[in-house]
Coordinates of C-alpha atoms in Angstrom, one line a residue:
M14 CA 10.7 -98.3 178.0
P15 CA 6.9 -98.4 177.6
E16 CA 5.5 -95.8 175.2
V17 CA 2.1 -95.8 176.8
G18 CA 1.7 -93.1 179.7
S19 CA 0.0 -93.7 182.9
L20 CA -3.7 -92.2 183.3
T21 CA -2.9 -91.6 187.1
N22 CA 0.7 -91.0 187.8
W23 CA 1.9 -87.9 186.0
G24 CA 5.2 -85.8 186.9
W25 CA 6.0 -82.2 186.9
P26 CA 8.1 -80.8 184.0
T27 CA 10.7 -79.0 186.4
D28 CA 13.0 -79.3 189.4
S29 CA 11.8 -77.8 192.7
G30 CA 12.0 -74.0 193.5
W31 CA 9.6 -73.2 190.5
T32 CA 6.8 -70.6 190.5
L33 CA 3.8 -70.3 188.6
S34 CA 4.4 -67.3 186.5
S35 CA 0.9 -67.5 184.7
G36 CA -1.9 -70.3 185.2
Y37 CA -4.5 -71.5 182.5
G38 CA -7.2 -69.2 181.6
Y39 CA -8.2 -66.0 180.1
R40 CA -5.6 -63.1 180.5
S41 CA -4.6 -59.8 178.8
M42 CA -1.4 -60.3 176.6
W43 CA -0.2 -57.8 174.1
G44 CA -3.1 -55.5 174.2
S45 CA -5.9 -58.4 173.9
R46 CA -7.9 -61.1 175.8
E47 CA -6.7 -64.5 175.1
L48 CA -7.0 -68.0 176.5
H49 CA -3.6 -69.0 177.9
T50 CA -3.6 -72.6 177.1
G51 CA -1.2 -73.9 179.6
L52 CA 0.9 -73.1 182.6
D53 CA 4.1 -70.9 182.7
I54 CA 6.4 -72.4 185.0
A55 CA 9.4 -70.2 186.0
G56 CA 11.9 -69.8 188.9
T57 CA 14.0 -72.8 188.3
G58 CA 16.7 -70.6 186.1
Y59 CA 17.6 -70.4 182.6
G60 CA 19.2 -73.6 181.4
S61 CA 17.4 -75.6 184.1
R62 CA 16.1 -79.5 183.0
I63 CA 12.8 -79.8 181.6
Y64 CA 11.4 -83.5 182.2
A65 CA 8.8 -85.6 180.2
T66 CA 5.6 -85.8 182.9
N67 CA 4.7 -89.2 181.6
N68 CA 6.0 -91.9 179.3
G69 CA 5.4 -91.6 175.5
V70 CA 6.8 -90.9 172.2
V71 CA 8.0 -87.4 170.7
M72 CA 5.9 -86.2 168.1
K73 CA 7.4 -82.8 167.6
A74 CA 11.0 -81.4 168.4
E75 CA 11.3 -78.1 166.6
S76 CA 11.0 -74.2 166.6
H77 CA 7.6 -72.3 166.4
Y78 CA 7.2 -68.4 166.1
S79 CA 5.1 -68.5 169.6
Y80 CA 6.3 -71.5 171.5
G81 CA 10.0 -71.1 170.3
N82 CA 11.6 -74.5 170.9
Y83 CA 9.3 -76.7 171.7
V84 CA 8.6 -80.4 172.3
V85 CA 5.3 -82.4 172.0
I86 CA 4.8 -85.9 173.5
N87 CA 2.1 -88.3 172.5
H88 CA 1.5 -90.2 175.5
N89 CA -0.7 -92.8 173.9
N90 CA -3.4 -92.7 176.5
G91 CA -5.6 -90.0 175.0
Y92 CA -3.3 -87.3 176.3
M93 CA -0.5 -85.2 174.6
S94 CA 1.6 -82.9 176.5
L95 CA 3.8 -79.6 174.8
Y96 CA 6.8 -77.9 176.6
G97 CA 7.6 -74.5 175.1
H98 CA 10.2 -71.8 175.0
M99 CA 13.1 -74.0 175.5
S100 CA 16.5 -72.8 175.2
K101 CA 17.6 -76.4 173.8
I102 CA 15.7 -79.3 172.9
A103 CA 17.3 -82.4 174.3
V104 CA 15.2 -85.0 171.9
R105 CA 14.3 -85.8 168.8
K106 CA 11.0 -86.7 166.6
G107 CA 10.2 -90.4 167.1
Q108 CA 12.1 -90.8 170.6
L109 CA 10.6 -93.0 173.2
V110 CA 10.8 -91.0 176.5
A111 CA 10.1 -92.0 180.1
K112 CA 8.7 -90.0 182.7
G113 CA 11.4 -87.9 184.2
D114 CA 13.6 -88.0 180.8
V115 CA 15.2 -84.8 180.3
I116 CA 13.6 -83.4 176.9
G117 CA 15.1 -79.9 177.1
Y118 CA 16.1 -76.9 179.0
V119 CA 14.2 -73.7 180.2
G120 CA 14.8 -70.6 178.0
C121 CA 12.8 -67.8 176.4
T122 CA 12.5 -68.4 172.7
G123 CA 9.3 -67.6 170.7
S124 CA 6.9 -65.1 172.2
C125 CA 8.3 -65.0 175.9
T126 CA 8.9 -62.5 178.4
G127 CA 11.2 -64.1 180.8
P128 CA 12.9 -67.7 181.3
H129 CA 10.0 -70.5 181.8
V130 CA 8.6 -73.6 180.3
H131 CA 5.0 -73.3 178.8
Y132 CA 3.2 -76.5 179.7
E133 CA 0.3 -77.9 178.1
I134 CA -2.0 -81.2 178.2
W135 CA -4.2 -81.8 175.4
K136 CA -6.8 -84.4 175.8
G137 CA -8.1 -86.6 173.1
Q138 CA -6.9 -84.6 170.1
K139 CA -4.3 -82.0 169.1
Y140 CA -4.9 -78.5 170.4
N141 CA -8.0 -80.0 172.8
H142 CA -6.5 -78.2 175.8
I143 CA -7.1 -78.9 179.4
N144 CA -5.9 -77.4 182.5
P145 CA -2.7 -79.0 183.4
A146 CA -2.9 -78.5 187.3

C-alpha cells in the first residue's frame, strides 16, 4: 500500500446521499464571524462510514475540544487532510491508509450542531487551509 497520495485523483470522504451543510469560507458562528476552514458534509446518517480521500499515513487519531474525535492524514505529497466530529475513530496514529479505507464514522463530537464530518485540506504545512471543493 503506497504511503504517497496522488496529486490528481482524490476521493470523497462519505458515501453518496450527502449534503453540504456548510461550505468553506467566512460565516457567523456562536455570535462571531469566523473562517470555516473546511466542508461540513452531512446527510449520510449518524454512524455512516468516513473514508480516506487519498493514500497516506495517519498523523493524528485523537480527540479535540472543537474537532471532537478526529483524524489527520499526511498524504506525503504536500497535502494533509483532517476529518472531524467522528462518533468513532477506526484507525491509529502511524497506520498506512489507502484512498477509500474506512477511517471513522460520522458523529457529532466536539463543537457540533448535528451529525456530519468536517473535512479539511492543508497545503504545504499544518493549518495552511485550502478549500477542499
